[in-house]
């Protein structure tokens, strides 16, 4: 079907470039896609989201100050429009007062025309400033919430395990969404706060010129009331911090449950988790309720205090008019100014409340940003010598060594102890002691190590996208930027019940396809490719939920094999597979990695029997001995490595 054809109506879904795969797929599935109307650009470029920098501060004050400096031009523009809005609005009651006084004194006549023109200009300016002010507020909100969310996400992704060891996933999620939004709200109120302060000073100065008493009420009374109200911000800050921490912990609990839902169901633990989550949810609610009284008090005072001042000013002003000390027009002007006085007071108090929330959020974000990276300077180190990949990989003082080009397995009663050695060999923690040849891995740039050594765990994640993208991993290319029409079509496709039927190009270079097919074959993934349409363009859903657990594990193994890494470390790559599939993979693995260095962590005899050398560890991870599968099985009784290995094989079902 052509993109120009209509689906279910007379006109096209929306004008679209011919050949757009997103639009063509939406039309093929007869999905209604909302039209996208191009909008002209009104906002200046200084309101665009700034480019992300590596460091935005690691303390609450540092984060907020960094954002002030980053937004200084946008804040200045917003302050000018906010002040212009208030001054043009403030001019209207003053002009109306002048018109009334002039009319009372001279009657109707040409002398009112200049004031009427001035009033019209003030009304037009107020409308213009209001429109620009709203545009600036929306831009500042999105600008900063996006910037902060990206900064938190970048830090969490860059630090990886270092972040997950310090904070929960719920904390990261809350920081990148709710906390980022709270801080963005502060920068919306900040220009309005200073504009409101200027407005109060101007109103007080105008009133002093006509009535000293009224001017002093505004200049002294209003700041005093605002100060007393904002003092409530201190206890409110403490309670908000407690409530937000509880909510983040609840998010972590929910996220962990989603990730482990399959296991929970298998163990029959859904009801118990629901009870636990319900209790935690109630506790979070109770902490949130404790914030309400203080918050409600501040909101009540924010509304009532200016109203009291407004009543007081009008009452005193009316008395002064009666006494002949104030004109009727001036009283009308004062009444109009008290409306702006109330709005300015509300803005100041709202900004204060927002500052409290933003400061708490900045504190939560700072805990994530201050987490030091696992590798403080990942690019530091000496250059890798030529041919280093063809040297022995070993951990000094442990007898754990892997000869170049060999298939070496490490096993023992506790595979987590073997995994510690594997992580050492892959330099996955800062205390790595492993060497490659005579060169310590810790002395090489991290990027060099990652190019030389690939570490793959049996529980590796699968990502949404095409099969080809998942297999390419870091080699996958970024797709081209979509048009607004394509974004709408893609969103409609993802939300539709037919999402699993969608076939879209993944925009990847196909030069690596032969290597990818070879890896899929070695990992026994024929059923995966057939279920996805017998090609590499088949789409995988988020976390690979359209695959079984065993299929996800085999796909993770295929991705590791597809890297063609000089050194590949596989940790329990077949733990979720049946014996028949595991045996096929065992036969394929040695052939696929022939001539390259491979390290396997497993206790499966179907894999170990194909290894060139098997290193046996005790329960604490200490070296017991090494040999081939058959040598260890035939070792004499009393040999520590042989006895331990035979016990492992017997437990695995091997016929000794």
XYZ file of C-alpha atoms in Angstrom:
656
model
C 0.000 0.000 0.000
C 1.321 3.424 -0.914
C 1.918 5.982 1.877
C -0.390 8.348 -0.019
C -3.324 5.938 0.201
C -5.919 6.570 2.860
C -6.818 4.109 5.570
C -10.423 4.198 6.773
C -11.066 7.790 5.670
C -11.041 9.995 2.594
C -7.834 11.946 3.316
C -4.348 10.506 3.958
C -3.378 9.820 7.583
C -0.850 12.634 7.208
C 1.450 13.924 4.486
C 4.502 11.671 4.480
C 7.578 11.054 2.370
C 7.149 8.085 0.060
C 8.753 4.888 1.251
C 8.768 5.648 4.989
C 8.775 2.158 6.602
C 7.096 3.364 9.814
C 4.208 4.970 7.960
C 3.894 2.061 5.513
C 3.676 -0.430 8.390
C 1.067 1.661 10.221
C -1.038 1.768 7.083
C -0.571 -1.944 6.404
C -1.974 -2.717 9.861
C -4.760 -0.135 9.299
C -3.774 1.909 12.337
C -5.012 5.445 12.821
C -2.065 7.808 13.292
C -2.788 11.358 14.537
C -1.812 14.062 12.037
C 1.320 16.071 12.751
C 1.059 19.750 11.915
C 4.478 21.452 11.539
C 4.838 24.261 14.038
C 6.866 27.420 13.370
C 9.708 28.110 15.786
C 8.974 30.923 18.230
C 11.414 30.189 21.049
C 14.954 31.606 20.788
C 17.814 29.116 20.681
C 18.992 30.048 24.172
C 15.973 28.120 25.463
C 17.106 24.887 23.778
C 18.316 22.040 25.987
C 22.081 22.554 26.533
C 24.615 19.895 25.673
C 25.376 17.588 28.563
C 28.709 18.064 30.318
C 30.540 15.362 32.204
C 30.294 16.998 35.634
C 27.341 19.054 36.902
C 28.393 19.142 40.541
C 28.168 16.526 43.272
C 26.508 18.517 46.086
C 22.991 20.023 46.250
C 24.301 23.599 46.118
C 26.838 22.685 43.441
C 24.144 21.158 41.217
C 21.807 24.137 41.594
C 24.610 26.658 41.035
C 25.816 24.787 37.946
C 22.292 24.948 36.534
C 22.061 28.669 37.290
C 25.260 29.281 35.308
C 24.128 26.946 32.527
C 20.789 28.758 32.262
C 21.974 32.313 32.881
C 20.910 33.630 29.452
C 17.583 31.808 29.493
C 16.937 32.976 33.075
C 17.779 36.568 32.144
C 15.347 36.456 29.224
C 12.657 34.913 31.403
C 13.245 37.541 34.125
C 12.827 40.359 31.591
C 9.543 38.914 30.299
C 8.254 38.187 33.830
C 9.087 41.731 34.963
C 7.599 43.197 31.800
C 4.409 41.212 32.393
C 4.046 42.534 35.940
C 4.947 46.144 35.126
C 2.620 46.338 32.118
C -0.141 44.808 34.230
C 0.626 47.172 37.108
C 0.373 50.125 34.747
C -3.279 49.333 33.971
C -4.816 50.170 37.411
C -2.606 53.272 37.634
C -3.842 54.482 34.233
C -7.462 53.663 35.159
C -7.035 55.735 38.334
C -5.719 58.649 36.290
C -8.675 58.380 33.901
C -11.138 58.424 36.825
C -9.484 61.420 38.511
C -9.256 63.296 35.209
C -12.877 62.521 34.373
C -14.110 63.648 37.780
C -12.093 66.856 37.570
C -12.633 67.825 33.914
C -15.451 65.569 32.709
C -15.449 63.670 29.428
C -13.326 65.143 26.676
C -10.223 64.921 24.482
C -7.970 65.066 27.549
C -8.857 61.370 28.209
C -7.571 60.184 24.802
C -3.847 59.958 25.772
C -4.707 57.958 28.913
C -7.038 55.691 26.900
C -4.285 55.047 24.339
C -1.839 54.327 27.173
C -4.326 51.830 28.656
C -4.687 50.089 25.283
C -0.894 49.871 24.921
C -0.599 48.422 28.453
C -3.240 45.786 27.644
C -1.459 44.800 24.400
C 1.946 44.653 26.131
C 0.497 42.528 28.925
C -0.819 40.036 26.370
C 2.506 39.904 24.529
C 4.576 39.531 27.707
C 2.203 36.852 29.025
C 2.554 34.776 25.846
C 6.344 35.059 25.807
C 6.523 34.371 29.561
C 4.499 31.156 29.193
C 6.721 30.047 26.310
C 9.820 30.696 28.420
C 8.390 28.791 31.398
C 7.591 25.707 29.327
C 11.006 25.840 27.644
C 12.843 26.221 30.980
C 10.890 23.312 32.435
C 11.634 20.909 29.593
C 15.174 22.252 29.152
C 16.198 21.516 32.729
C 14.193 18.357 33.403
C 15.667 16.803 30.243
C 19.185 17.997 31.071
C 19.104 16.695 34.663
C 17.466 13.409 33.687
C 20.149 12.859 31.038
C 22.902 13.688 33.535
C 21.594 11.131 36.045
C 21.141 8.510 33.340
C 24.602 9.133 31.910
C 26.214 8.842 35.332
C 24.329 5.639 36.152
C 25.252 4.067 32.817
C 28.879 5.211 32.949
C 29.435 3.926 36.478
C 27.403 0.763 35.898
C 28.020 -1.673 38.734
C 29.444 1.089 40.946
C 26.042 2.817 40.880
C 23.982 -0.326 41.444
C 26.104 -1.200 44.486
C 25.418 2.165 46.136
C 21.802 2.987 45.220
C 18.740 1.058 44.098
C 17.198 1.195 40.651
C 14.198 2.994 42.175
C 16.482 5.777 43.419
C 17.917 6.269 39.935
C 14.449 6.224 38.366
C 13.063 8.727 40.893
C 16.088 11.006 40.489
C 15.854 11.023 36.684
C 12.100 11.732 36.675
C 10.490 13.211 39.814
C 13.612 14.886 41.196
C 14.586 16.282 37.796
C 11.072 17.698 37.454
C 11.241 19.308 40.922
C 14.502 21.085 40.112
C 13.197 22.156 36.705
C 10.196 23.688 38.498
C 12.532 25.849 40.576
C 14.045 27.380 37.444
C 10.575 28.209 36.192
C 9.843 30.113 39.427
C 13.277 31.719 39.830
C 12.824 34.586 37.308
C 9.266 35.134 38.554
C 10.586 35.297 42.145
C 12.944 38.198 41.409
C 10.342 39.918 39.244
C 7.852 39.622 42.120
C 10.365 41.153 44.567
C 10.893 44.113 42.211
C 7.109 44.463 41.835
C 6.582 44.689 45.614
C 9.278 47.382 45.891
C 7.714 49.382 43.042
C 4.208 49.100 44.537
C 5.536 50.221 47.927
C 7.358 53.175 46.368
C 4.226 54.267 44.445
C 2.088 54.036 47.571
C 4.608 55.940 49.718
C 4.416 58.835 47.287
C 0.641 59.052 47.851
C 0.300 57.699 51.402
C 3.193 57.099 53.803
C 1.106 54.759 55.945
C 0.078 52.506 53.053
C 3.604 52.496 51.638
C 5.102 51.419 54.960
C 2.514 48.635 55.294
C 3.662 47.235 51.974
C 7.427 47.846 52.358
C 7.687 46.512 55.915
C 4.672 44.280 56.455
C 4.854 42.157 53.325
C 8.532 41.128 53.678
C 7.892 40.303 57.350
C 4.919 38.075 56.538
C 6.824 36.377 53.735
C 9.766 35.734 56.065
C 7.537 34.193 58.747
C 5.779 31.965 56.223
C 8.994 30.744 54.644
C 10.337 29.742 58.062
C 7.973 26.789 57.758
C 10.190 25.599 54.915
C 12.761 24.071 57.301
C 10.516 21.404 58.909
C 8.744 20.930 55.575
C 12.108 20.139 53.937
C 12.853 17.393 56.483
C 9.478 15.730 56.060
C 9.629 15.954 52.261
C 13.068 14.332 52.257
C 11.781 11.408 54.328
C 8.736 10.986 52.090
C 10.764 11.102 48.859
C 13.306 8.581 50.150
C 10.472 6.225 51.068
C 8.920 6.604 47.619
C 12.246 5.853 45.925
C 12.642 2.698 48.029
C 9.134 1.645 47.031
C 10.056 2.139 43.360
C 13.115 -0.063 43.861
C 10.979 -2.799 45.421
C 8.494 -2.669 42.552
C 11.255 -2.696 39.914
C 12.977 -5.688 41.526
C 9.669 -7.538 41.584
C 9.054 -6.891 37.884
C 12.522 -8.168 36.991
C 12.035 -11.288 39.127
C 8.359 -11.918 38.380
C 9.036 -15.227 36.652
C 11.027 -16.472 39.663
C 8.379 -15.212 42.117
C 5.715 -17.152 40.270
C 7.863 -20.246 40.158
C 8.383 -20.131 43.913
C 4.782 -19.210 44.631
C 5.898 -15.996 46.298
C 3.545 -13.550 44.573
C 1.127 -13.284 47.502
C 3.913 -12.767 50.006
C 5.482 -10.055 47.864
C 2.115 -8.340 47.436
C 1.692 -8.261 51.222
C 5.190 -6.826 51.654
C 4.646 -4.237 48.937
C 1.276 -3.277 50.425
C 2.886 -2.658 53.826
C 5.678 -0.585 52.266
C 3.136 1.358 50.222
C 1.106 2.164 53.340
C 4.265 3.319 55.135
C 5.118 5.588 52.186
C 1.588 6.968 52.249
C 1.831 7.689 55.984
C 5.085 9.595 55.506
C 3.505 11.549 52.664
C 0.499 12.398 54.847
C 2.827 13.947 57.431
C 3.911 16.478 54.808
C 0.319 17.598 54.219
C -0.282 19.740 57.371
C 2.795 21.926 56.833
C 2.192 22.124 53.108
C -1.461 23.024 53.644
C -0.484 25.669 56.213
C 1.870 27.327 53.751
C -0.759 27.222 51.010
C -3.379 28.724 53.354
C -1.058 31.512 54.444
C -0.022 32.124 50.853
C -3.634 32.911 49.981
C -4.882 34.501 53.199
C -1.972 36.809 54.086
C -2.113 38.864 50.859
C -5.925 38.979 51.163
C -5.604 40.469 54.673
C -3.173 43.088 53.336
C -5.513 43.833 50.450
C -8.429 44.399 52.850
C -6.269 46.527 55.157
C -4.970 48.712 52.309
C -8.447 49.282 50.858
C -9.916 50.067 54.305
C -7.208 52.612 55.146
C -7.363 54.026 51.626
C -11.148 54.476 51.827
C -10.766 56.263 55.139
C -8.146 58.578 53.605
C -10.459 59.294 50.639
C -13.208 60.175 53.094
C -10.774 62.455 54.919
C -9.792 64.115 51.660
C -6.181 62.919 51.759
C -6.508 60.534 48.804
C -8.344 60.782 45.495
C -10.937 58.248 44.361
C -8.845 57.397 41.312
C -5.807 56.706 43.468
C -7.877 54.382 45.670
C -9.021 52.476 42.564
C -5.400 52.277 41.432
C -4.352 50.996 44.867
C -7.102 48.351 44.728
C -5.798 47.176 41.359
C -2.200 47.173 42.628
C -3.131 45.009 45.619
C -4.181 42.332 43.133
C -0.660 42.344 41.701
C 0.694 42.526 45.243
C -1.189 39.340 46.083
C 0.091 37.643 42.935
C 3.681 38.701 43.731
C 3.381 37.363 47.287
C 1.995 34.053 46.039
C 4.879 33.797 43.590
C 7.499 34.404 46.290
C 5.989 31.832 48.661
C 5.513 29.297 45.838
C 9.131 29.801 44.773
C 10.240 29.206 48.371
C 8.237 25.982 48.579
C 9.639 24.924 45.234
C 13.165 25.673 46.443
C 12.598 23.360 49.411
C 11.486 20.554 47.108
C 14.307 21.237 44.627
C 16.950 21.251 47.367
C 15.743 17.865 48.640
C 15.760 16.531 45.069
C 19.242 17.957 44.430
C 20.439 16.155 47.553
C 19.069 12.857 46.253
C 20.625 13.414 42.837
C 23.971 14.382 44.385
C 24.159 10.959 46.072
C 24.141 9.397 42.613
C 26.469 11.907 40.979
C 29.051 11.714 43.788
C 29.490 7.947 43.388
C 33.068 7.510 42.161
C 33.515 5.454 38.991
C 34.820 1.948 39.393
C 37.759 2.966 37.209
C 38.676 6.578 38.150
C 40.503 7.307 34.885
C 39.331 4.779 32.275
C 41.533 6.189 29.518
C 44.756 6.271 31.532
C 47.440 3.690 31.023
C 50.229 2.628 28.705
C 49.658 1.628 25.101
C 49.107 -2.071 24.492
C 52.151 -3.814 22.989
C 51.688 -5.353 19.539
C 50.562 -8.975 19.649
C 49.523 -8.792 23.302
C 46.328 -10.758 22.560
C 48.486 -13.763 21.743
C 50.093 -13.962 25.197
C 49.142 -15.831 28.353
C 46.306 -14.442 30.498
C 46.890 -15.212 34.166
C 46.273 -14.231 37.780
C 49.618 -14.153 39.639
C 49.993 -16.298 42.762
C 46.886 -18.375 41.975
C 48.101 -20.776 39.234
C 45.045 -19.698 37.230
C 46.432 -19.130 33.740
C 45.079 -19.383 30.215
C 47.439 -20.141 27.343
C 46.828 -18.141 24.141
C 44.543 -19.752 21.581
C 43.270 -22.408 24.005
C 39.844 -23.348 25.357
C 40.238 -23.337 29.146
C 37.491 -24.135 31.640
C 37.379 -23.257 35.340
C 35.119 -25.240 37.658
C 34.617 -26.100 41.300
C 31.984 -26.753 43.971
C 31.156 -23.018 44.137
C 31.025 -21.366 40.714
C 30.679 -17.927 42.291
C 34.279 -18.343 43.488
C 35.286 -19.220 39.916
C 33.394 -16.163 38.676
C 35.545 -13.984 40.947
C 38.578 -15.194 38.984
C 36.731 -14.603 35.699
C 35.951 -11.008 36.674
C 39.590 -10.543 37.623
C 40.668 -11.833 34.210
C 38.196 -9.426 32.555
C 39.176 -6.423 34.722
C 35.676 -5.860 36.048
C 36.807 -4.348 39.337
C 39.522 -1.864 40.275
C 41.542 -4.436 42.223
C 42.342 -6.478 39.133
C 45.692 -8.287 39.448
C 45.502 -10.240 36.175
C 48.226 -9.871 33.575
C 48.300 -10.393 29.845
C 51.781 -11.569 29.029
C 53.897 -9.487 31.394
C 51.563 -6.471 31.205
C 49.100 -5.865 34.096
C 45.574 -5.338 32.763
C 45.166 -2.458 35.224
C 47.962 -0.561 33.428
C 46.163 -0.610 30.073
C 43.476 1.863 28.986
C 40.069 0.403 29.840
C 38.928 0.720 26.228
C 41.890 -1.391 25.117
C 41.023 -4.090 27.650
C 37.384 -4.134 26.540
C 38.481 -4.592 22.911
C 40.739 -7.469 23.913
C 38.573 -9.237 26.504
C 34.807 -9.847 26.339
C 32.978 -11.053 29.453
C 29.529 -12.626 29.048
C 27.316 -13.895 31.849
C 24.539 -16.420 31.343
C 22.016 -13.861 32.622
C 22.966 -11.098 30.167
C 20.200 -8.691 29.148
C 18.363 -8.619 25.822
C 17.263 -5.246 24.480
C 14.334 -4.049 22.410
C 15.215 -3.840 18.725
C 16.070 -6.101 15.847
C 17.886 -9.406 16.214
C 20.766 -7.906 14.241
C 21.065 -4.948 16.645
C 21.200 -7.284 19.650
C 23.896 -9.412 18.075
C 26.000 -6.429 16.996
C 25.950 -4.976 20.501
C 28.415 -2.095 20.707
C 29.004 -2.305 16.944
C 25.369 -1.395 16.220
C 24.929 1.908 14.407
C 22.678 4.695 15.646
C 19.561 4.889 13.442
C 18.861 8.126 11.560
C 16.751 10.790 13.232
C 13.067 10.225 12.468
C 10.727 12.919 11.239
C 7.805 13.997 13.424
C 5.471 11.943 11.226
C 7.627 8.840 11.633
C 7.807 9.289 15.407
C 4.006 9.347 15.610
C 3.733 6.297 13.361
C 6.383 4.373 15.329
C 4.645 5.177 18.645
C 1.313 3.971 17.216
C 2.960 0.751 16.050
C 4.572 0.068 19.438
C 1.274 0.647 21.270
C -0.809 -1.511 18.958
C -1.807 -5.137 19.745
C -0.066 -6.112 16.487
C 3.326 -4.803 17.653
C 4.873 -8.282 17.406
C 3.941 -8.412 13.707
C 5.913 -5.287 12.911
C 8.940 -5.644 10.658
C 11.006 -2.481 10.379
C 14.534 -2.019 9.006
C 17.135 -1.708 11.739
C 19.333 0.668 9.668
C 22.390 -1.521 10.336
C 25.239 -2.309 7.998
C 24.912 -5.930 6.806
C 28.654 -6.515 6.371
C 28.775 -8.525 9.613
C 25.815 -10.768 8.742
C 27.907 -13.893 7.893
C 29.642 -13.600 11.274
C 26.277 -13.168 13.016
C 24.763 -16.220 11.318
C 27.811 -18.275 12.321
C 27.400 -17.192 15.953
C 23.672 -18.008 15.896
C 24.417 -21.461 14.529
C 27.094 -22.118 17.159
C 24.651 -21.099 19.918
C 21.894 -23.357 18.519
C 19.527 -20.436 17.823
C 17.671 -21.867 14.813
C 14.342 -21.795 16.672
C 14.863 -18.103 17.512
C 15.458 -17.040 13.926
C 12.494 -19.081 12.684
C 10.147 -17.587 15.286
C 11.243 -14.081 14.276
C 10.762 -14.637 10.543
C 13.959 -16.440 9.517
C 15.991 -13.235 9.202
C 18.044 -10.822 11.280
C 15.417 -8.088 10.988
C 13.050 -9.860 13.385
C 12.065 -7.600 16.277
C 12.739 -8.401 19.933
C 10.581 -6.784 22.584
C 11.861 -5.062 25.719
C 14.031 -7.452 27.770
C 13.387 -10.086 25.084
C 9.968 -10.919 26.539
C 8.881 -12.567 23.280
C 11.567 -15.226 23.914
C 11.781 -17.978 26.515
C 14.438 -17.932 29.237
C 16.535 -20.506 27.402
C 16.262 -18.607 24.126
C 17.419 -15.390 25.796
C 20.435 -17.212 27.231
C 21.386 -18.699 23.872
C 20.980 -15.304 22.210
C 23.303 -13.765 24.809
C 25.856 -16.490 24.014
C 25.488 -15.823 20.274
C 26.081 -12.105 20.886
C 29.278 -12.906 22.787
C 30.500 -15.232 20.035
C 29.646 -12.655 17.363
C 32.132 -10.190 18.839
C 34.992 -12.394 17.646
C 36.921 -11.138 20.672
C 40.558 -12.307 20.950
C 39.761 -13.380 24.522
C 36.219 -14.489 25.453
C 35.115 -15.286 29.007
C 31.810 -17.165 29.323
C 30.173 -17.585 32.749
C 27.565 -20.377 32.938
C 26.365 -19.781 29.362
C 24.057 -22.844 29.319
C 22.635 -23.007 32.855
C 19.017 -22.695 31.610
C 19.289 -25.189 28.721
C 18.312 -28.833 28.338
C 20.992 -31.505 27.970
C 20.448 -32.045 24.231
C 20.861 -28.336 23.393
C 23.772 -28.025 25.811
C 25.575 -30.907 24.121
C 25.183 -29.311 20.678
C 26.550 -26.026 21.981
C 29.459 -27.830 23.633
C 30.404 -29.369 20.295
C 30.014 -26.075 18.421
C 31.787 -23.852 20.933
C 35.270 -25.335 20.554
C 35.026 -25.220 16.749
C 33.656 -21.667 16.679
C 36.444 -20.356 18.924
C 39.247 -22.389 17.369
C 42.550 -20.497 17.485
C 41.210 -17.882 19.942
C 41.485 -17.745 23.705
C 38.326 -18.862 25.498
C 37.655 -19.116 29.243
C 34.584 -21.052 30.403
C 33.085 -21.031 33.906
C 30.798 -24.066 34.169
C 30.189 -27.381 35.904
C 28.496 -29.021 32.920
C 30.316 -32.165 31.694
C 28.783 -31.618 28.254
C 30.870 -28.447 27.963
C 33.900 -29.376 30.043
C 34.691 -32.489 28.016
C 35.520 -30.277 24.998
C 37.938 -27.980 26.860
C 41.685 -28.183 26.195
C 42.314 -27.741 29.919
C 40.087 -27.749 33.017
C 41.203 -25.861 36.151
C 39.647 -27.215 39.351
C 39.144 -24.935 42.372
C 38.004 -25.696 45.903
C 34.959 -24.089 47.529
C 36.993 -21.007 48.512
C 38.327 -20.569 44.981
C 41.848 -21.924 45.624
C 43.656 -23.893 42.918
C 43.546 -27.696 43.307
C 44.874 -28.890 39.979
C 44.263 -28.994 36.228
C 44.004 -31.391 33.309
C 41.676 -32.459 30.549
C 38.238 -33.826 31.351
C 39.400 -37.399 30.803
C 42.643 -36.926 32.761
C 40.773 -35.591 35.780
C 38.204 -38.377 35.595
C 41.029 -40.960 35.484
C 43.129 -39.348 38.247
C 44.026 -41.714 41.124
C 42.021 -41.648 44.341
C 43.465 -39.134 46.789
C 44.233 -36.615 44.077
C 42.464 -33.438 45.318
C 41.640 -32.125 41.869
C 40.496 -35.518 40.547
C 38.344 -36.345 43.577
C 36.655 -32.924 43.505
C 36.093 -33.099 39.754
C 34.554 -36.602 39.903
C 32.178 -35.453 42.633
C 31.109 -32.544 40.450
C 30.527 -34.803 37.463
C 28.559 -37.314 39.548
C 26.376 -34.540 40.847
C 25.879 -33.342 37.259
C 24.717 -36.816 36.203
C 27.931 -38.012 34.533
C 28.294 -41.812 34.307
C 31.640 -42.310 36.028
